[in-house]
């Protein structure tokens, strides 16, 4: 997928992916009509996981089979918090290691090299989103091969079930660029997975102080191979025949996952003492455990705002799953709270003009509107509804909790995250990335800056348990007065590299990076104390650790510490826009160059200066398809409503071109095609899940009503249910106890999904002071053929 340029290459360093303004585009697309091969041959990925930190080494092998010199462009996603720390190229016997330089200088050096016929390589982060990188391979002579090695380090996120998630993105979905926004336009071309012309090999090595209990994946893996008897080291590989139809996701599970740890890493011998790379750096992982008494007292107030993506890419199973999830959320809200539901695409809608008090009437009205929702609102403009939500005045004594559901395909990630951060004092933000290609930078960034929690729902994952876990977090009393103090030997001082901790959740990891300056003895110890207040109870967690650096640790912790500090400084620089910058950009560039870690202001540049032969001939441009569905190609020029779009449409295996299509029109056309195929492929809605059927009948107060619909949901006739009711029991008490027995016996595997609404039902029952609860439980067990104890129901 690419464009052939048969004019002389013009020097222009102002664009991120220069497609020069004066450049004539003769033909674009997959170029299979000419049977000309795309130059990327294969990708090899080696993953090394140490506890919860991953080092990823990708090797990309190129070969120019053209009869002209070639420039290849490969745009690909990385985790939003990855620290890219090494980039090198091997051409024949020559190895060139790239240097980190200020971005504009690196672009100029790349263009100069190509203009003078030298080989050059440029790797840079997108200006709009920190999880998109572009790699340019310049002036590969005809018949030449090049092998490019890219290394990055990243922390693995903790999932709801304590698994550590690693994701190798195989899809770069089109990032929706909002109308009128600055920056390059996005040209979308699609490639069926079967046509991606290169292969992937993937292997992982896992080691931890604790035993590895299992490794799971959404892709077929060869069996896990343990390397020692205590099962603290293991390897795993992707099985042969992997198709490019999904991200490669690994979930790693350790025994005793909640142990706090501290890893001290020695500084680089060649770096200056007192500098970040020259001093030791410590990475502290804390898992706060809150008292059970506090955890059982869920808050009964709050303003809950749900923001649902209804763009075309959310169609079919995604929107159905999101609607089912909203049903569970609305049934689980506490009486006395406030709520509203927004949905967005190219425009946005809200169910109520402003948040309303939660009652039977408002809940029913909201559920009727939710039932009618479809994925039919166009693109993914998340910024405007967020601005509207934040413009609404907060309700006194009702802390705002924002839940955002999106497949995360936006082009203005940094702008969205900045807006959440600006409003972080008035709300908590819980974000959910749905499906392949959800931007980790967007989902993690919103939750991190909004003091909430992020979840990813991919493949066959059920959305409901993950979302309900986040609702439990939102209903926890907010943790306040968070502080971290250090106790170190008198000759050692500490510089914290991480931003202050703003949110703590039960059993969730908090990471702190810090630089340690000064000399200490081999046996010296340090101590870090985390203090906070929860529901008026002051608490603290302490961790004692050895200051002796770990052996063979490399520089992983230093690079992650540098990346953390770089991200904080980049955000500070964006906050200061239009003011005196106070040298923040210079600090970032200096830190990036010193640590060898990429930033938004720097790029990796490598020029083969040993190649004395000037490469002759016009330069061919190829854009390489990203495995899966889409590739991105940036066009230069001013953003306009109407932009020259080129889209590859496979017809009988060969691409044809569509020109001069309006951007919005193209998006809508693709959506309409998708909706038409959905309508023809899905003639009718599947039958409703029995659990959701029962849940849909619950009243806002927490009780159920005794009626034929409830009897049917329980698998009984109305007559059977009426006849079995103890004489003294009210019909609502009897109906509610039956529903609770059914949940506890038939749906224990989905307890995460219904636990909160069952707690609400039990609370309603206790408030009734009903005289015959035990009798109702016994009669209910007989009717439903169960043996659930009264205590298990929370009564």
PDB file of N, CA, C and O in Angstrom, residues 303-368:
ATOM      1  N   UNK A 303     -22.545  11.394  41.344  1.00  0.00           N
ATOM      2  CA  UNK A 303     -23.139  11.690  40.043  1.00  0.00           C
ATOM      3  C   UNK A 303     -22.419  10.791  39.034  1.00  0.00           C
ATOM      4  O   UNK A 303     -21.213  10.925  38.824  1.00  0.00           O
ATOM      5  N   UNK A 304     -23.157   9.864  38.425  1.00  0.00           N
ATOM      6  CA  UNK A 304     -22.566   8.889  37.508  1.00  0.00           C
ATOM      7  C   UNK A 304     -22.919   9.284  36.073  1.00  0.00           C
ATOM      8  O   UNK A 304     -24.092   9.315  35.697  1.00  0.00           O
ATOM      9  N   UNK A 305     -21.884   9.624  35.288  1.00  0.00           N
ATOM     10  CA  UNK A 305     -22.088  10.037  33.895  1.00  0.00           C
ATOM     11  C   UNK A 305     -21.464   8.974  32.992  1.00  0.00           C
ATOM     12  O   UNK A 305     -20.277   8.665  33.117  1.00  0.00           O
ATOM     13  N   UNK A 306     -22.286   8.397  32.116  1.00  0.00           N
ATOM     14  CA  UNK A 306     -21.829   7.342  31.206  1.00  0.00           C
ATOM     15  C   UNK A 306     -21.724   7.932  29.797  1.00  0.00           C
ATOM     16  O   UNK A 306     -22.680   8.543  29.301  1.00  0.00           O
ATOM     17  N   UNK A 307     -20.560   7.765  29.170  1.00  0.00           N
ATOM     18  CA  UNK A 307     -20.302   8.322  27.836  1.00  0.00           C
ATOM     19  C   UNK A 307     -19.991   7.163  26.889  1.00  0.00           C
ATOM     20  O   UNK A 307     -18.957   6.506  27.014  1.00  0.00           O
ATOM     21  N   UNK A 308     -20.908   6.908  25.950  1.00  0.00           N
ATOM     22  CA  UNK A 308     -20.834   5.716  25.100  1.00  0.00           C
ATOM     23  C   UNK A 308     -20.532   6.082  23.651  1.00  0.00           C
ATOM     24  O   UNK A 308     -21.218   6.920  23.054  1.00  0.00           O
ATOM     25  N   UNK A 309     -19.533   5.434  23.084  1.00  0.00           N
ATOM     26  CA  UNK A 309     -19.159   5.598  21.683  1.00  0.00           C
ATOM     27  C   UNK A 309     -20.222   4.923  20.800  1.00  0.00           C
ATOM     28  O   UNK A 309     -20.505   3.740  20.953  1.00  0.00           O
ATOM     29  N   UNK A 310     -20.819   5.711  19.894  1.00  0.00           N
ATOM     30  CA  UNK A 310     -21.786   5.135  18.938  1.00  0.00           C
ATOM     31  C   UNK A 310     -21.335   5.383  17.506  1.00  0.00           C
ATOM     32  O   UNK A 310     -22.138   5.535  16.596  1.00  0.00           O
ATOM     33  N   UNK A 311     -20.000   5.432  17.299  1.00  0.00           N
ATOM     34  CA  UNK A 311     -19.480   5.583  15.939  1.00  0.00           C
ATOM     35  C   UNK A 311     -19.682   4.274  15.178  1.00  0.00           C
ATOM     36  O   UNK A 311     -19.989   3.243  15.770  1.00  0.00           O
ATOM     37  N   UNK A 312     -19.508   4.326  13.860  1.00  0.00           N
ATOM     38  CA  UNK A 312     -19.773   3.156  13.014  1.00  0.00           C
ATOM     39  C   UNK A 312     -18.985   1.927  13.409  1.00  0.00           C
ATOM     40  O   UNK A 312     -19.468   0.788  13.295  1.00  0.00           O
ATOM     41  N   UNK A 313     -17.755   2.121  13.919  1.00  0.00           N
ATOM     42  CA  UNK A 313     -16.919   0.965  14.265  1.00  0.00           C
ATOM     43  C   UNK A 313     -17.417   0.219  15.500  1.00  0.00           C
ATOM     44  O   UNK A 313     -16.941  -0.868  15.809  1.00  0.00           O
ATOM     45  N   UNK A 314     -18.398   0.798  16.230  1.00  0.00           N
ATOM     46  CA  UNK A 314     -18.956   0.134  17.417  1.00  0.00           C
ATOM     47  C   UNK A 314     -20.140  -0.782  17.061  1.00  0.00           C
ATOM     48  O   UNK A 314     -20.824  -1.285  17.952  1.00  0.00           O
ATOM     49  N   UNK A 315     -20.395  -0.985  15.766  1.00  0.00           N
ATOM     50  CA  UNK A 315     -21.623  -1.684  15.371  1.00  0.00           C
ATOM     51  C   UNK A 315     -21.615  -3.158  15.768  1.00  0.00           C
ATOM     52  O   UNK A 315     -20.608  -3.714  16.179  1.00  0.00           O
ATOM     53  N   UNK A 316     -22.806  -3.765  15.650  1.00  0.00           N
ATOM     54  CA  UNK A 316     -23.033  -5.195  15.854  1.00  0.00           C
ATOM     55  C   UNK A 316     -22.790  -5.603  17.304  1.00  0.00           C
ATOM     56  O   UNK A 316     -23.401  -5.080  18.207  1.00  0.00           O
ATOM     57  N   UNK A 317     -21.860  -6.555  17.555  1.00  0.00           N
ATOM     58  CA  UNK A 317     -21.738  -7.123  18.914  1.00  0.00           C
ATOM     59  C   UNK A 317     -21.251  -6.086  19.925  1.00  0.00           C
ATOM     60  O   UNK A 317     -21.611  -6.152  21.094  1.00  0.00           O
ATOM     61  N   UNK A 318     -20.433  -5.119  19.510  1.00  0.00           N
ATOM     62  CA  UNK A 318     -19.894  -4.135  20.462  1.00  0.00           C
ATOM     63  C   UNK A 318     -21.002  -3.283  21.063  1.00  0.00           C
ATOM     64  O   UNK A 318     -21.044  -3.081  22.270  1.00  0.00           O
ATOM     65  N   UNK A 319     -21.904  -2.774  20.214  1.00  0.00           N
ATOM     66  CA  UNK A 319     -22.954  -1.895  20.742  1.00  0.00           C
ATOM     67  C   UNK A 319     -23.943  -2.715  21.567  1.00  0.00           C
ATOM     68  O   UNK A 319     -24.449  -2.254  22.595  1.00  0.00           O
ATOM     69  N   UNK A 320     -24.210  -3.972  21.172  1.00  0.00           N
ATOM     70  CA  UNK A 320     -25.118  -4.823  21.958  1.00  0.00           C
ATOM     71  C   UNK A 320     -24.550  -5.078  23.346  1.00  0.00           C
ATOM     72  O   UNK A 320     -25.242  -4.996  24.354  1.00  0.00           O
ATOM     73  N   UNK A 321     -23.251  -5.393  23.379  1.00  0.00           N
ATOM     74  CA  UNK A 321     -22.591  -5.657  24.664  1.00  0.00           C
ATOM     75  C   UNK A 321     -22.592  -4.400  25.540  1.00  0.00           C
ATOM     76  O   UNK A 321     -22.812  -4.468  26.750  1.00  0.00           O
ATOM     77  N   UNK A 322     -22.364  -3.235  24.920  1.00  0.00           N
ATOM     78  CA  UNK A 322     -22.358  -1.968  25.672  1.00  0.00           C
ATOM     79  C   UNK A 322     -23.743  -1.676  26.252  1.00  0.00           C
ATOM     80  O   UNK A 322     -23.870  -1.209  27.390  1.00  0.00           O
ATOM     81  N   UNK A 323     -24.802  -1.972  25.496  1.00  0.00           N
ATOM     82  CA  UNK A 323     -26.169  -1.742  25.986  1.00  0.00           C
ATOM     83  C   UNK A 323     -26.493  -2.682  27.150  1.00  0.00           C
ATOM     84  O   UNK A 323     -27.106  -2.279  28.146  1.00  0.00           O
ATOM     85  N   UNK A 324     -26.081  -3.949  27.051  1.00  0.00           N
ATOM     86  CA  UNK A 324     -26.274  -4.899  28.162  1.00  0.00           C
ATOM     87  C   UNK A 324     -25.539  -4.415  29.409  1.00  0.00           C
ATOM     88  O   UNK A 324     -26.032  -4.545  30.536  1.00  0.00           O
ATOM     89  N   UNK A 325     -24.344  -3.881  29.193  1.00  0.00           N
ATOM     90  CA  UNK A 325     -23.538  -3.380  30.316  1.00  0.00           C
ATOM     91  C   UNK A 325     -24.219  -2.181  30.977  1.00  0.00           C
ATOM     92  O   UNK A 325     -24.241  -2.065  32.208  1.00  0.00           O
ATOM     93  N   UNK A 326     -24.789  -1.286  30.170  1.00  0.00           N
ATOM     94  CA  UNK A 326     -25.507  -0.126  30.734  1.00  0.00           C
ATOM     95  C   UNK A 326     -26.706  -0.581  31.559  1.00  0.00           C
ATOM     96  O   UNK A 326     -27.024   0.019  32.595  1.00  0.00           O
ATOM     97  N   UNK A 327     -27.366  -1.666  31.148  1.00  0.00           N
ATOM     98  CA  UNK A 327     -28.473  -2.218  31.937  1.00  0.00           C
ATOM     99  C   UNK A 327     -27.985  -2.622  33.329  1.00  0.00           C
ATOM    100  O   UNK A 327     -28.572  -2.236  34.349  1.00  0.00           O
ATOM    101  N   UNK A 328     -26.880  -3.383  33.381  1.00  0.00           N
ATOM    102  CA  UNK A 328     -26.328  -3.804  34.676  1.00  0.00           C
ATOM    103  C   UNK A 328     -25.912  -2.603  35.518  1.00  0.00           C
ATOM    104  O   UNK A 328     -26.140  -2.566  36.732  1.00  0.00           O
ATOM    105  N   UNK A 329     -25.271  -1.617  34.877  1.00  0.00           N
ATOM    106  CA  UNK A 329     -24.824  -0.424  35.612  1.00  0.00           C
ATOM    107  C   UNK A 329     -26.017   0.317  36.215  1.00  0.00           C
ATOM    108  O   UNK A 329     -25.993   0.692  37.395  1.00  0.00           O
ATOM    109  N   UNK A 330     -27.060   0.524  35.402  1.00  0.00           N
ATOM    110  CA  UNK A 330     -28.212   1.294  35.890  1.00  0.00           C
ATOM    111  C   UNK A 330     -28.939   0.556  37.014  1.00  0.00           C
ATOM    112  O   UNK A 330     -29.455   1.186  37.939  1.00  0.00           O
ATOM    113  N   UNK A 331     -28.996  -0.760  36.954  1.00  0.00           N
ATOM    114  CA  UNK A 331     -29.671  -1.521  38.011  1.00  0.00           C
ATOM    115  C   UNK A 331     -28.840  -1.533  39.304  1.00  0.00           C
ATOM    116  O   UNK A 331     -29.368  -1.756  40.385  1.00  0.00           O
ATOM    117  N   UNK A 332     -27.515  -1.315  39.165  1.00  0.00           N
ATOM    118  CA  UNK A 332     -26.627  -1.415  40.333  1.00  0.00           C
ATOM    119  C   UNK A 332     -26.397  -0.088  41.042  1.00  0.00           C
ATOM    120  O   UNK A 332     -25.763  -0.046  42.091  1.00  0.00           O
ATOM    121  N   UNK A 333     -26.873   1.015  40.464  1.00  0.00           N
ATOM    122  CA  UNK A 333     -26.642   2.324  41.094  1.00  0.00           C
ATOM    123  C   UNK A 333     -27.404   2.429  42.418  1.00  0.00           C
ATOM    124  O   UNK A 333     -28.504   1.893  42.560  1.00  0.00           O
ATOM    125  N   UNK A 334     -26.835   3.158  43.381  1.00  0.00           N
ATOM    126  CA  UNK A 334     -27.522   3.311  44.670  1.00  0.00           C
ATOM    127  C   UNK A 334     -28.648   4.353  44.598  1.00  0.00           C
ATOM    128  O   UNK A 334     -28.542   5.338  43.864  1.00  0.00           O
ATOM    129  N   UNK A 335     -29.705   4.112  45.347  1.00  0.00           N
ATOM    130  CA  UNK A 335     -30.774   5.121  45.463  1.00  0.00           C
ATOM    131  C   UNK A 335     -30.167   6.391  46.054  1.00  0.00           C
ATOM    132  O   UNK A 335     -29.296   6.324  46.925  1.00  0.00           O
ATOM    133  N   UNK A 336     -30.638   7.547  45.590  1.00  0.00           N
ATOM    134  CA  UNK A 336     -30.133   8.816  46.127  1.00  0.00           C
ATOM    135  C   UNK A 336     -29.022   9.413  45.296  1.00  0.00           C
ATOM    136  O   UNK A 336     -28.618  10.560  45.523  1.00  0.00           O
ATOM    137  N   UNK A 337     -28.474   8.659  44.313  1.00  0.00           N
ATOM    138  CA  UNK A 337     -27.414   9.219  43.470  1.00  0.00           C
ATOM    139  C   UNK A 337     -28.051   9.948  42.277  1.00  0.00           C
ATOM    140  O   UNK A 337     -29.267   9.964  42.108  1.00  0.00           O
ATOM    141  N   UNK A 338     -27.201  10.551  41.436  1.00  0.00           N
ATOM    142  CA  UNK A 338     -27.643  11.214  40.207  1.00  0.00           C
ATOM    143  C   UNK A 338     -26.946  10.546  39.021  1.00  0.00           C
ATOM    144  O   UNK A 338     -25.856   9.979  39.179  1.00  0.00           O
ATOM    145  N   UNK A 339     -27.559  10.638  37.815  1.00  0.00           N
ATOM    146  CA  UNK A 339     -26.909  10.007  36.659  1.00  0.00           C
ATOM    147  C   UNK A 339     -27.365  10.676  35.359  1.00  0.00           C
ATOM    148  O   UNK A 339     -28.373  11.374  35.306  1.00  0.00           O
ATOM    149  N   UNK A 340     -26.593  10.409  34.292  1.00  0.00           N
ATOM    150  CA  UNK A 340     -26.970  10.802  32.925  1.00  0.00           C
ATOM    151  C   UNK A 340     -26.190   9.922  31.957  1.00  0.00           C
ATOM    152  O   UNK A 340     -25.142   9.359  32.332  1.00  0.00           O
ATOM    153  N   UNK A 341     -26.694   9.789  30.730  1.00  0.00           N
ATOM    154  CA  UNK A 341     -26.023   8.985  29.709  1.00  0.00           C
ATOM    155  C   UNK A 341     -25.839   9.842  28.462  1.00  0.00           C
ATOM    156  O   UNK A 341     -26.803  10.389  27.924  1.00  0.00           O
ATOM    157  N   UNK A 342     -24.586   9.967  28.018  1.00  0.00           N
ATOM    158  CA  UNK A 342     -24.257  10.648  26.772  1.00  0.00           C
ATOM    159  C   UNK A 342     -23.813   9.598  25.754  1.00  0.00           C
ATOM    160  O   UNK A 342     -23.252   8.558  26.126  1.00  0.00           O
ATOM    161  N   UNK A 343     -24.045   9.870  24.472  1.00  0.00           N
ATOM    162  CA  UNK A 343     -23.473   9.023  23.432  1.00  0.00           C
ATOM    163  C   UNK A 343     -22.921   9.934  22.343  1.00  0.00           C
ATOM    164  O   UNK A 343     -23.387  11.064  22.176  1.00  0.00           O
ATOM    165  N   UNK A 344     -21.918   9.449  21.615  1.00  0.00           N
ATOM    166  CA  UNK A 344     -21.241  10.343  20.666  1.00  0.00           C
ATOM    167  C   UNK A 344     -20.766   9.590  19.434  1.00  0.00           C
ATOM    168  O   UNK A 344     -20.564   8.385  19.433  1.00  0.00           O
ATOM    169  N   UNK A 345     -20.631  10.370  18.371  1.00  0.00           N
ATOM    170  CA  UNK A 345     -20.008   9.936  17.124  1.00  0.00           C
ATOM    171  C   UNK A 345     -19.442  11.201  16.514  1.00  0.00           C
ATOM    172  O   UNK A 345     -18.622  11.876  17.127  1.00  0.00           O
ATOM    173  N   UNK A 346     -19.932  11.607  15.330  1.00  0.00           N
ATOM    174  CA  UNK A 346     -19.548  12.913  14.778  1.00  0.00           C
ATOM    175  C   UNK A 346     -20.259  14.030  15.543  1.00  0.00           C
ATOM    176  O   UNK A 346     -19.850  15.174  15.521  1.00  0.00           O
ATOM    177  N   UNK A 347     -21.394  13.701  16.171  1.00  0.00           N
ATOM    178  CA  UNK A 347     -22.107  14.622  17.058  1.00  0.00           C
ATOM    179  C   UNK A 347     -22.375  13.867  18.359  1.00  0.00           C
ATOM    180  O   UNK A 347     -22.014  12.706  18.468  1.00  0.00           O
ATOM    181  N   UNK A 348     -22.997  14.524  19.333  1.00  0.00           N
ATOM    182  CA  UNK A 348     -23.282  13.812  20.578  1.00  0.00           C
ATOM    183  C   UNK A 348     -24.725  14.060  21.013  1.00  0.00           C
ATOM    184  O   UNK A 348     -25.371  15.027  20.602  1.00  0.00           O
ATOM    185  N   UNK A 349     -25.249  13.144  21.839  1.00  0.00           N
ATOM    186  CA  UNK A 349     -26.606  13.236  22.376  1.00  0.00           C
ATOM    187  C   UNK A 349     -26.550  12.956  23.874  1.00  0.00           C
ATOM    188  O   UNK A 349     -25.609  12.312  24.352  1.00  0.00           O
ATOM    189  N   UNK A 350     -27.573  13.438  24.617  1.00  0.00           N
ATOM    190  CA  UNK A 350     -27.681  13.040  26.026  1.00  0.00           C
ATOM    191  C   UNK A 350     -29.132  12.694  26.306  1.00  0.00           C
ATOM    192  O   UNK A 350     -30.050  13.211  25.665  1.00  0.00           O
ATOM    193  N   UNK A 351     -29.348  11.788  27.259  1.00  0.00           N
ATOM    194  CA  UNK A 351     -30.717  11.343  27.560  1.00  0.00           C
ATOM    195  C   UNK A 351     -31.466  12.430  28.330  1.00  0.00           C
ATOM    196  O   UNK A 351     -32.631  12.694  28.064  1.00  0.00           O
ATOM    197  N   UNK A 352     -30.794  13.068  29.291  1.00  0.00           N
ATOM    198  CA  UNK A 352     -31.409  14.156  30.062  1.00  0.00           C
ATOM    199  C   UNK A 352     -30.599  15.432  29.834  1.00  0.00           C
ATOM    200  O   UNK A 352     -29.378  15.351  29.658  1.00  0.00           O
ATOM    201  N   UNK A 353     -31.241  16.617  29.860  1.00  0.00           N
ATOM    202  CA  UNK A 353     -30.481  17.868  29.670  1.00  0.00           C
ATOM    203  C   UNK A 353     -29.382  18.036  30.721  1.00  0.00           C
ATOM    204  O   UNK A 353     -28.340  18.600  30.466  1.00  0.00           O
ATOM    205  N   UNK A 354     -29.641  17.557  31.947  1.00  0.00           N
ATOM    206  CA  UNK A 354     -28.605  17.545  32.983  1.00  0.00           C
ATOM    207  C   UNK A 354     -28.835  16.299  33.845  1.00  0.00           C
ATOM    208  O   UNK A 354     -29.898  15.657  33.750  1.00  0.00           O
ATOM    209  N   UNK A 355     -27.853  15.950  34.679  1.00  0.00           N
ATOM    210  CA  UNK A 355     -27.980  14.732  35.493  1.00  0.00           C
ATOM    211  C   UNK A 355     -29.228  14.796  36.366  1.00  0.00           C
ATOM    212  O   UNK A 355     -29.565  15.852  36.906  1.00  0.00           O
ATOM    213  N   UNK A 356     -29.922  13.643  36.492  1.00  0.00           N
ATOM    214  CA  UNK A 356     -31.178  13.578  37.251  1.00  0.00           C
ATOM    215  C   UNK A 356     -31.026  12.622  38.427  1.00  0.00           C
ATOM    216  O   UNK A 356     -30.155  11.748  38.423  1.00  0.00           O
ATOM    217  N   UNK A 357     -31.905  12.777  39.424  1.00  0.00           N
ATOM    218  CA  UNK A 357     -31.865  11.856  40.563  1.00  0.00           C
ATOM    219  C   UNK A 357     -32.324  10.473  40.109  1.00  0.00           C
ATOM    220  O   UNK A 357     -33.249  10.345  39.307  1.00  0.00           O
ATOM    221  N   UNK A 358     -31.644   9.452  40.621  1.00  0.00           N
ATOM    222  CA  UNK A 358     -31.933   8.064  40.256  1.00  0.00           C
ATOM    223  C   UNK A 358     -33.231   7.617  40.941  1.00  0.00           C
ATOM    224  O   UNK A 358     -33.356   7.677  42.158  1.00  0.00           O
ATOM    225  N   UNK A 359     -34.213   7.194  40.145  1.00  0.00           N
ATOM    226  CA  UNK A 359     -35.491   6.715  40.677  1.00  0.00           C
ATOM    227  C   UNK A 359     -36.035   5.687  39.692  1.00  0.00           C
ATOM    228  O   UNK A 359     -35.489   5.494  38.601  1.00  0.00           O
ATOM    229  N   UNK A 360     -37.140   5.044  40.054  1.00  0.00           N
ATOM    230  CA  UNK A 360     -37.762   4.080  39.149  1.00  0.00           C
ATOM    231  C   UNK A 360     -38.114   4.743  37.810  1.00  0.00           C
ATOM    232  O   UNK A 360     -37.846   4.201  36.739  1.00  0.00           O
ATOM    233  N   UNK A 361     -38.659   5.945  37.889  1.00  0.00           N
ATOM    234  CA  UNK A 361     -39.098   6.644  36.669  1.00  0.00           C
ATOM    235  C   UNK A 361     -37.910   7.003  35.771  1.00  0.00           C
ATOM    236  O   UNK A 361     -37.929   6.743  34.564  1.00  0.00           O
ATOM    237  N   UNK A 362     -36.854   7.614  36.355  1.00  0.00           N
ATOM    238  CA  UNK A 362     -35.712   8.039  35.518  1.00  0.00           C
ATOM    239  C   UNK A 362     -34.941   6.824  35.002  1.00  0.00           C
ATOM    240  O   UNK A 362     -34.431   6.844  33.877  1.00  0.00           O
ATOM    241  N   UNK A 363     -34.868   5.752  35.819  1.00  0.00           N
ATOM    242  CA  UNK A 363     -34.184   4.536  35.360  1.00  0.00           C
ATOM    243  C   UNK A 363     -34.918   3.942  34.154  1.00  0.00           C
ATOM    244  O   UNK A 363     -34.303   3.569  33.148  1.00  0.00           O
ATOM    245  N   UNK A 364     -36.252   3.841  34.242  1.00  0.00           N
ATOM    246  CA  UNK A 364     -37.034   3.265  33.135  1.00  0.00           C
ATOM    247  C   UNK A 364     -36.904   4.106  31.870  1.00  0.00           C
ATOM    248  O   UNK A 364     -36.753   3.574  30.768  1.00  0.00           O
ATOM    249  N   UNK A 365     -36.950   5.425  32.035  1.00  0.00           N
ATOM    250  CA  UNK A 365     -36.831   6.318  30.879  1.00  0.00           C
ATOM    251  C   UNK A 365     -35.476   6.129  30.196  1.00  0.00           C
ATOM    252  O   UNK A 365     -35.385   6.047  28.964  1.00  0.00           O
ATOM    253  N   UNK A 366     -34.411   6.047  31.010  1.00  0.00           N
ATOM    254  CA  UNK A 366     -33.058   5.871  30.461  1.00  0.00           C
ATOM    255  C   UNK A 366     -32.938   4.527  29.738  1.00  0.00           C
ATOM    256  O   UNK A 366     -32.382   4.447  28.636  1.00  0.00           O
ATOM    257  N   UNK A 367     -33.482   3.456  30.348  1.00  0.00           N
ATOM    258  CA  UNK A 367     -33.354   2.122  29.736  1.00  0.00           C
ATOM    259  C   UNK A 367     -34.102   2.036  28.406  1.00  0.00           C
ATOM    260  O   UNK A 367     -33.649   1.362  27.472  1.00  0.00           O
ATOM    261  N   UNK A 368     -35.242   2.716  28.297  1.00  0.00           N
ATOM    262  CA  UNK A 368     -35.978   2.744  27.011  1.00  0.00           C
ATOM    263  C   UNK A 368     -35.109   3.370  25.926  1.00  0.00           C
ATOM    264  O   UNK A 368     -35.039   2.894  24.796  1.00  0.00           O
TER     265      UNK A 368
END
